[in-house]
Short mmCIF file of C-alpha atoms and ligand atoms in Angstrom, two decimals:
data_model
loop_
_atom_site.label_atom_id
_atom_site.label_comp_id
_atom_site.label_asym_id
_atom_site.label_seq_id
_atom_site.Cartn_x
_atom_site.Cartn_y
_atom_site.Cartn_z
CA MET A 1 -23.36 17.26 6.21
CA LYS A 2 -24.63 13.82 7.07
CA ALA A 3 -24.62 10.66 5.01
CA ARG A 4 -27.77 9.64 3.18
CA ALA A 5 -29.72 6.83 4.86
CA PHE A 6 -28.39 3.34 4.16
CA SER A 7 -29.02 -0.22 5.28
CA TYR A 8 -26.32 -2.02 7.23
CA LEU A 9 -25.33 -5.68 7.20
CA ARG A 10 -22.72 -7.20 9.50
CA ALA A 11 -21.32 -10.11 7.49
CA ARG A 12 -19.95 -13.11 9.43
CA THR A 13 -18.29 -14.93 6.53
CA VAL A 14 -16.66 -14.04 3.23
CA GLU A 15 -19.44 -15.95 1.46
CA GLU A 16 -22.13 -13.90 3.19
CA ALA A 17 -20.40 -10.63 2.29
CA LEU A 18 -19.94 -11.63 -1.36
CA THR A 19 -23.55 -12.81 -1.71
CA ALA A 20 -24.95 -9.64 -0.14
CA HIS A 21 -22.83 -7.52 -2.48
CA ALA A 22 -23.87 -9.54 -5.54
CA GLU A 23 -27.54 -9.15 -4.65
CA ALA A 24 -27.28 -5.38 -4.07
CA GLY A 25 -24.93 -4.73 -7.02
CA ASP A 26 -23.80 -1.11 -7.51
CA ASP A 27 -25.82 -0.06 -4.47
CA ALA A 28 -23.49 -1.83 -2.01
CA ARG A 29 -20.11 -0.99 -0.48
CA PHE A 30 -17.91 -3.03 1.83
CA ILE A 31 -16.81 -1.14 4.91
CA ALA A 32 -13.63 -2.04 6.83
CA GLY A 33 -11.98 0.69 8.94
CA GLY A 34 -14.24 3.32 7.38
CA GLN A 35 -11.43 5.90 7.47
CA SER A 36 -11.72 6.64 3.76
CA LEU A 37 -15.29 5.53 3.08
CA VAL A 38 -17.09 7.36 5.90
CA PRO A 39 -15.81 10.85 4.97
CA THR A 40 -17.04 10.33 1.39
CA LEU A 41 -20.46 9.25 2.73
CA SER A 42 -20.63 12.27 5.04
CA LEU A 43 -19.80 14.57 2.15
CA ARG A 44 -22.33 12.69 -0.02
CA LEU A 45 -19.68 11.97 -2.63
CA GLN A 46 -21.23 8.52 -2.71
CA ALA A 47 -24.54 7.26 -1.35
CA PRO A 48 -24.71 3.44 -1.34
CA LYS A 49 -27.98 1.88 -0.19
CA LEU A 50 -26.20 -0.93 1.65
CA LEU A 51 -23.02 -1.01 3.75
CA ILE A 52 -21.59 -4.49 4.27
CA ASP A 53 -19.44 -4.48 7.40
CA ILE A 54 -16.60 -6.97 6.90
CA THR A 55 -14.85 -6.37 10.22
CA HIS A 56 -16.38 -9.42 11.93
CA ILE A 57 -15.19 -11.96 9.37
CA PRO A 58 -12.55 -14.18 11.03
CA GLU A 59 -10.97 -15.31 7.70
CA LEU A 60 -9.87 -11.72 7.06
CA ARG A 61 -7.92 -11.50 10.31
CA GLY A 62 -4.56 -12.77 11.45
CA VAL A 63 -0.92 -12.76 10.41
CA GLY A 64 0.98 -15.99 9.84
CA ARG A 65 3.69 -17.70 7.82
CA GLU A 66 2.59 -19.70 4.81
CA GLY A 67 5.58 -21.36 3.16
CA GLU A 68 7.90 -18.64 1.90
CA THR A 69 5.40 -15.83 2.44
CA LEU A 70 3.80 -13.96 5.31
CA ARG A 71 0.01 -13.90 4.97
CA ILE A 72 -1.35 -10.66 6.40
CA GLY A 73 -5.15 -10.64 6.75
CA ALA A 74 -6.99 -7.78 5.08
CA LEU A 75 -8.37 -6.54 8.40
CA THR A 76 -4.91 -6.02 9.89
CA ARG A 77 -5.04 -2.45 11.11
CA HIS A 78 -2.30 0.09 10.43
CA CYS A 79 -1.49 0.24 14.17
CA GLU A 80 -1.09 -3.56 14.24
CA ILE A 81 1.42 -3.34 11.40
CA MET A 82 3.49 -1.21 13.79
CA THR A 83 3.36 -3.77 16.60
CA GLU A 84 2.84 -7.29 15.21
CA PRO A 85 6.16 -9.16 15.74
CA LEU A 86 5.85 -11.32 12.60
CA ILE A 87 5.48 -8.21 10.46
CA GLY A 88 8.51 -6.65 12.16
CA GLU A 89 10.56 -9.77 11.43
CA PHE A 90 9.32 -10.78 7.98
CA ALA A 91 7.87 -7.61 6.42
CA PRO A 92 9.88 -4.77 7.97
CA LEU A 93 9.23 -2.44 5.03
CA LEU A 94 5.52 -2.36 5.97
CA ARG A 95 6.54 -1.71 9.56
CA ALA A 96 8.79 1.17 8.46
CA ALA A 97 6.00 2.77 6.43
CA ALA A 98 3.17 2.43 8.97
CA PRO A 99 4.04 5.37 11.27
CA PHE A 100 3.83 7.68 8.25
CA VAL A 101 0.19 6.77 7.54
CA ALA A 102 -2.02 9.57 8.83
CA HIS A 103 -2.38 9.90 12.63
CA PRO A 104 -2.91 7.46 15.53
CA ALA A 105 -6.73 7.75 15.48
CA ILE A 106 -6.83 6.76 11.81
CA ARG A 107 -4.19 4.06 12.21
CA ASN A 108 -6.28 2.53 15.01
CA ARG A 109 -9.12 1.75 12.59
CA GLY A 110 -7.77 1.85 9.03
CA THR A 111 -6.93 -1.56 7.55
CA LEU A 112 -4.31 -2.88 5.16
CA GLY A 113 -7.01 -4.41 2.94
CA GLY A 114 -8.90 -1.12 2.82
CA SER A 115 -5.80 0.79 1.84
CA ILE A 116 -4.91 -1.71 -0.91
CA ALA A 117 -8.49 -1.90 -2.24
CA LEU A 118 -8.85 1.88 -2.29
CA ALA A 119 -5.48 2.29 -4.06
CA ASP A 120 -4.97 5.95 -3.29
CA PRO A 121 -1.85 6.84 -5.32
CA ALA A 122 -0.54 8.91 -2.39
CA ALA A 123 -0.94 6.07 0.13
CA GLU A 124 2.03 4.30 1.64
CA PHE A 125 0.96 0.64 1.69
CA PRO A 126 0.02 0.14 -1.99
CA ALA A 127 3.52 1.27 -2.99
CA MET A 128 5.14 -0.88 -0.32
CA VAL A 129 3.36 -4.06 -1.42
CA LEU A 130 4.58 -3.20 -4.91
CA ALA A 131 8.17 -2.82 -3.69
CA LEU A 132 7.85 -6.10 -1.80
CA ASN A 133 6.65 -8.04 -4.85
CA ALA A 134 3.65 -9.08 -2.77
CA GLU A 135 0.54 -10.84 -3.99
CA ILE A 136 -2.99 -9.71 -3.25
CA GLU A 137 -5.38 -12.51 -2.27
CA ILE A 138 -8.87 -11.89 -3.61
CA ALA A 139 -12.19 -13.64 -3.07
CA GLY A 140 -15.09 -13.42 -5.50
CA ARG A 141 -18.24 -15.34 -6.26
CA SER A 142 -16.32 -17.48 -8.76
CA GLY A 143 -13.62 -18.40 -6.21
CA ALA A 144 -10.30 -17.15 -4.85
CA ARG A 145 -7.31 -15.88 -6.81
CA ARG A 146 -4.06 -14.07 -6.28
CA VAL A 147 -2.80 -11.08 -8.24
CA LYS A 148 0.77 -9.79 -8.17
CA ALA A 149 1.04 -6.22 -6.91
CA ASP A 150 2.72 -5.38 -10.25
CA ASP A 151 -0.62 -6.14 -11.95
CA PHE A 152 -3.03 -5.00 -9.23
CA PHE A 153 -2.89 -1.19 -9.44
CA VAL A 154 -4.42 -0.33 -12.79
CA ASP A 155 -5.20 3.40 -12.79
CA LEU A 156 -6.34 6.18 -10.48
CA PHE A 157 -8.31 4.43 -7.68
CA GLU A 158 -8.72 1.51 -10.10
CA THR A 159 -7.46 -1.98 -9.31
CA ALA A 160 -7.69 -5.53 -10.62
CA LEU A 161 -10.64 -6.09 -8.26
CA ALA A 162 -13.86 -6.86 -10.13
CA PRO A 163 -17.04 -5.29 -8.69
CA GLY A 164 -18.06 -7.12 -5.53
CA GLU A 165 -14.69 -8.83 -4.97
CA LEU A 166 -12.96 -8.70 -1.60
CA VAL A 167 -9.29 -8.34 -0.75
CA THR A 168 -8.85 -11.13 1.79
CA ALA A 169 -5.09 -10.91 2.49
CA VAL A 170 -1.70 -9.78 1.28
CA HIS A 171 1.13 -12.30 0.83
CA VAL A 172 4.61 -10.85 1.31
CA PRO A 173 7.79 -12.84 0.50
CA LEU A 174 9.63 -13.43 3.79
CA PHE A 175 12.38 -10.93 4.54
CA LYS A 176 15.85 -12.52 4.56
CA ASP A 177 18.96 -11.74 6.62
CA HIS A 178 20.97 -10.41 3.68
CA GLN A 179 18.21 -8.03 2.55
CA ARG A 180 17.95 -4.35 3.43
CA ILE A 181 15.02 -1.98 3.36
CA ALA A 182 14.63 1.78 3.41
CA PHE A 183 11.56 4.01 3.51
CA ASP A 184 10.91 7.72 3.76
CA GLU A 185 8.57 10.40 2.51
CA LEU A 186 8.52 14.15 2.17
CA ALA A 187 5.35 15.84 3.45
CA ARG A 188 4.56 19.38 4.48
CA ARG A 189 3.60 18.18 7.97
CA ARG A 190 4.04 14.79 9.60
CA GLY A 191 0.83 12.81 9.05
CA ASP A 192 -0.16 14.65 5.87
CA TYR A 193 -0.31 12.72 2.64
CA ALA A 194 3.20 12.76 1.17
CA LEU A 195 4.34 15.10 -1.59
CA VAL A 196 6.61 12.23 -2.61
CA GLY A 197 7.32 8.92 -0.90
CA CYS A 198 9.51 5.92 -1.60
CA GLY A 199 10.32 2.50 -0.23
CA MET A 200 12.80 -0.11 -1.39
CA ILE A 201 14.10 -3.57 -0.63
CA ALA A 202 17.52 -4.73 -1.79
CA THR A 203 19.51 -7.94 -1.70
CA CYS A 204 23.20 -7.22 -1.30
CA ASP A 205 26.42 -9.21 -1.19
CA LYS A 206 29.31 -7.57 0.65
CA VAL A 207 29.67 -4.74 -1.82
CA ARG A 208 27.18 -5.05 -4.65
CA ILE A 209 23.42 -4.75 -5.08
CA GLU A 210 22.17 -8.11 -6.36
CA THR A 211 18.47 -7.25 -6.58
CA ILE A 212 16.49 -4.14 -5.75
CA ARG A 213 12.86 -3.10 -6.05
CA ILE A 214 12.04 0.58 -5.63
CA ALA A 215 8.48 1.94 -5.47
CA PHE A 216 7.36 5.56 -5.35
CA PHE A 217 4.01 6.99 -4.31
CA ALA A 218 2.33 10.37 -4.80
CA VAL A 219 4.03 10.77 -8.18
CA GLY A 220 1.30 9.58 -10.56
CA ASN A 221 -2.03 7.79 -10.85
CA VAL A 222 -0.71 4.57 -9.33
CA PRO A 223 2.25 3.53 -7.19
CA ILE A 224 5.21 3.35 -9.56
CA ARG A 225 8.28 1.12 -9.69
CA ALA A 226 11.50 2.87 -10.66
CA LYS A 227 12.63 0.15 -13.06
CA HIS A 228 15.25 2.23 -14.87
CA ALA A 229 16.84 3.26 -11.58
CA GLU A 230 16.75 -0.37 -10.43
CA ALA A 231 18.54 -1.47 -13.62
CA VAL A 232 21.27 1.13 -13.11
CA LEU A 233 21.94 -0.20 -9.60
CA ILE A 234 21.86 -3.98 -10.03
CA GLY A 235 25.32 -5.56 -10.07
CA HIS A 236 27.09 -2.45 -8.79
CA ALA A 237 28.46 -1.04 -5.55
CA LEU A 238 26.53 1.89 -4.11
CA ASP A 239 29.08 4.66 -4.54
CA ALA A 240 28.22 8.33 -5.10
CA ALA A 241 28.50 8.07 -8.90
CA ARG A 242 26.15 5.08 -9.02
CA ILE A 243 23.60 6.79 -6.81
CA ALA A 244 23.76 9.89 -9.04
CA ALA A 245 23.20 7.68 -12.10
CA ALA A 246 20.14 6.10 -10.45
CA GLN A 247 18.79 9.57 -9.62
CA ALA A 248 19.24 10.61 -13.25
CA ALA A 249 17.47 7.45 -14.43
CA LEU A 250 14.34 8.55 -12.57
CA ASP A 251 13.66 10.86 -15.54
CA HIS A 252 12.66 7.69 -17.43
CA ASP A 253 10.61 6.24 -14.57
CA LEU A 254 8.53 9.15 -13.28
CA ALA A 255 6.46 11.83 -14.98
CA PRO A 256 4.61 13.42 -12.06
CA PRO A 257 1.47 15.33 -13.08
CA GLU A 258 1.30 19.10 -12.68
CA SER A 259 -0.76 20.14 -9.67
CA ASP A 260 -1.59 23.37 -7.88
CA GLU A 261 0.22 22.04 -4.84
CA VAL A 262 3.56 21.05 -6.40
CA ALA A 263 4.93 21.53 -9.90
CA SER A 264 5.85 18.36 -11.77
CA ALA A 265 9.54 19.36 -11.96
CA MET A 266 9.62 19.98 -8.20
CA ARG A 267 8.07 16.58 -7.46
CA LEU A 268 10.65 14.90 -9.69
CA HIS A 269 13.41 16.82 -7.92
CA LEU A 270 12.05 15.69 -4.52
CA ALA A 271 11.91 12.10 -5.79
CA ARG A 272 15.60 12.29 -6.75
CA VAL A 273 16.48 13.72 -3.34
CA LEU A 274 14.55 10.95 -1.61
CA LEU A 275 16.13 8.25 -3.77
CA GLY A 276 19.61 9.53 -2.94
CA ARG A 277 18.86 9.51 0.80
CA LEU A 278 17.38 6.03 0.77
CA LEU A 279 20.16 4.50 -1.32
CA GLY A 280 22.61 6.07 1.11
CA ARG A 281 20.86 4.23 3.94
CA ILE A 282 20.88 0.96 1.99
CA GLY A 283 24.60 1.47 1.45
CA GLU A 284 25.15 1.96 5.17
CA GLY A 285 23.14 -1.20 5.89
CA ALA A 286 20.35 0.77 7.58
P1 FAD B 1 -12.60 1.88 4.31
O1 FAD B 1 -12.66 3.36 4.46
O2 FAD B 1 -13.51 1.06 5.12
O3 FAD B 1 -12.85 1.49 2.77
C1 FAD B 1 -12.16 2.18 1.74
C2 FAD B 1 -12.62 1.58 0.40
O4 FAD B 1 -12.08 0.26 0.25
C3 FAD B 1 -14.14 1.42 0.27
O5 FAD B 1 -14.47 1.60 -1.07
C4 FAD B 1 -14.41 -0.02 0.68
O6 FAD B 1 -15.57 -0.53 0.05
C5 FAD B 1 -13.15 -0.72 0.17
N1 FAD B 1 -12.70 -1.84 0.98
C6 FAD B 1 -12.30 -1.82 2.28
N2 FAD B 1 -11.82 -3.02 2.64
C7 FAD B 1 -11.93 -3.82 1.54
C8 FAD B 1 -11.57 -5.17 1.27
N3 FAD B 1 -10.99 -5.97 2.20
N4 FAD B 1 -11.81 -5.66 0.03
C9 FAD B 1 -12.35 -4.89 -0.93
N5 FAD B 1 -12.71 -3.59 -0.73
C10 FAD B 1 -12.49 -3.07 0.49
N6 FAD B 1 -3.92 6.76 4.13
C11 FAD B 1 -2.63 6.68 3.80
O7 FAD B 1 -2.23 5.68 3.20
N7 FAD B 1 -1.74 7.66 4.12
C12 FAD B 1 -2.12 8.78 4.79
O8 FAD B 1 -1.28 9.65 5.08
C13 FAD B 1 -3.50 8.91 5.15
N8 FAD B 1 -3.95 10.01 5.77
C14 FAD B 1 -5.26 10.09 6.11
C15 FAD B 1 -5.73 11.22 6.77
C16 FAD B 1 -7.05 11.34 7.12
C17 FAD B 1 -7.51 12.59 7.83
C18 FAD B 1 -7.97 10.27 6.83
C19 FAD B 1 -9.41 10.37 7.24
C20 FAD B 1 -7.53 9.13 6.18
C21 FAD B 1 -6.18 9.02 5.79
N9 FAD B 1 -5.70 7.90 5.12
C22 FAD B 1 -4.37 7.84 4.80
C23 FAD B 1 -6.60 6.80 4.74
C24 FAD B 1 -6.56 5.67 5.76
O9 FAD B 1 -5.30 5.06 5.78
C25 FAD B 1 -7.61 4.59 5.42
O10 FAD B 1 -7.82 3.88 6.58
C26 FAD B 1 -7.33 3.58 4.35
O11 FAD B 1 -6.96 4.18 3.17
C27 FAD B 1 -8.56 2.73 4.01
O12 FAD B 1 -8.70 1.74 4.97
P2 FAD B 1 -10.07 1.48 5.69
O13 FAD B 1 -9.96 0.14 6.32
O14 FAD B 1 -10.42 2.63 6.57
O15 FAD B 1 -11.10 1.36 4.44
#
């Protein structure tokens, strides 16, 4: 199938993109990497009258330090997350997750902003910005604002973005020397969307976990923080009994939906397995 006919506008500024969207209303869509949008157009799952190309807007590009955060422009492509030195140094959890996103051809075009705005519950980056306690920078006709990742992902493919608003960047607190990260996912084949995935960032003294944020994906309508498991871990050494207690606490954090692909109980089991592996790596200082 082919997409229905649409008009195309290459926006040069955020203002131009926002104005064009406001004028077209429901009939407009922003397009970034196009790796999620274009397949839905081709399948005629949506048929906007206007595509607003945001990939030539300089304000949406670039990675740089801003105070205690790393500002990562919305147009940063998945492949750049794998290679940009500042991301490797200050946001290594994003770096760890990036190779698991789809395949090289998709990573060459897909963007961080597109992934966050789409909010696919099985996607890696929404969960990682949640684990990182990042803030999403948003531009709208009434001005710019920032929303914490904890408040951004509202429901299935639903975010705090109002219609016509743009994700302009993601702000990630700078990674510190005494922090540790771990990421992994379980998928049927490398590059497939995960059956269950998880990433975490912990602050540790010599023996104890001081702070930890754990986020799962592909286990519900939105990326989910494992707050009960986090509470079990904080203030304690990562021995086998503590890890087992955190795995048990996942019963209170996750209630994966039944699906034809994987039963809810199996997904919860896989989440426990993954949590155990990742906490083991945190314990080893990996
Ligand atoms: P687009 O497709 O251009 O846009 C997606 C949506 O977001 C559209 O509604 C668009 O209007 C909106 N949008 C885009 N940018 C912005 C912005 N800055 N502000 C507001 N709205 C915006 N993703 C994964 O995470 N993990 C995977 O394993 C994975 N596997 C894939 C496998 C295949 C075969 C394909 C085709 C895609 C896969 N993806 C996967 C999706 C891919 O990562 C997408 O690139 C990404 O989800 C969306 O980024 P994009 O820049 O391509 O967005």
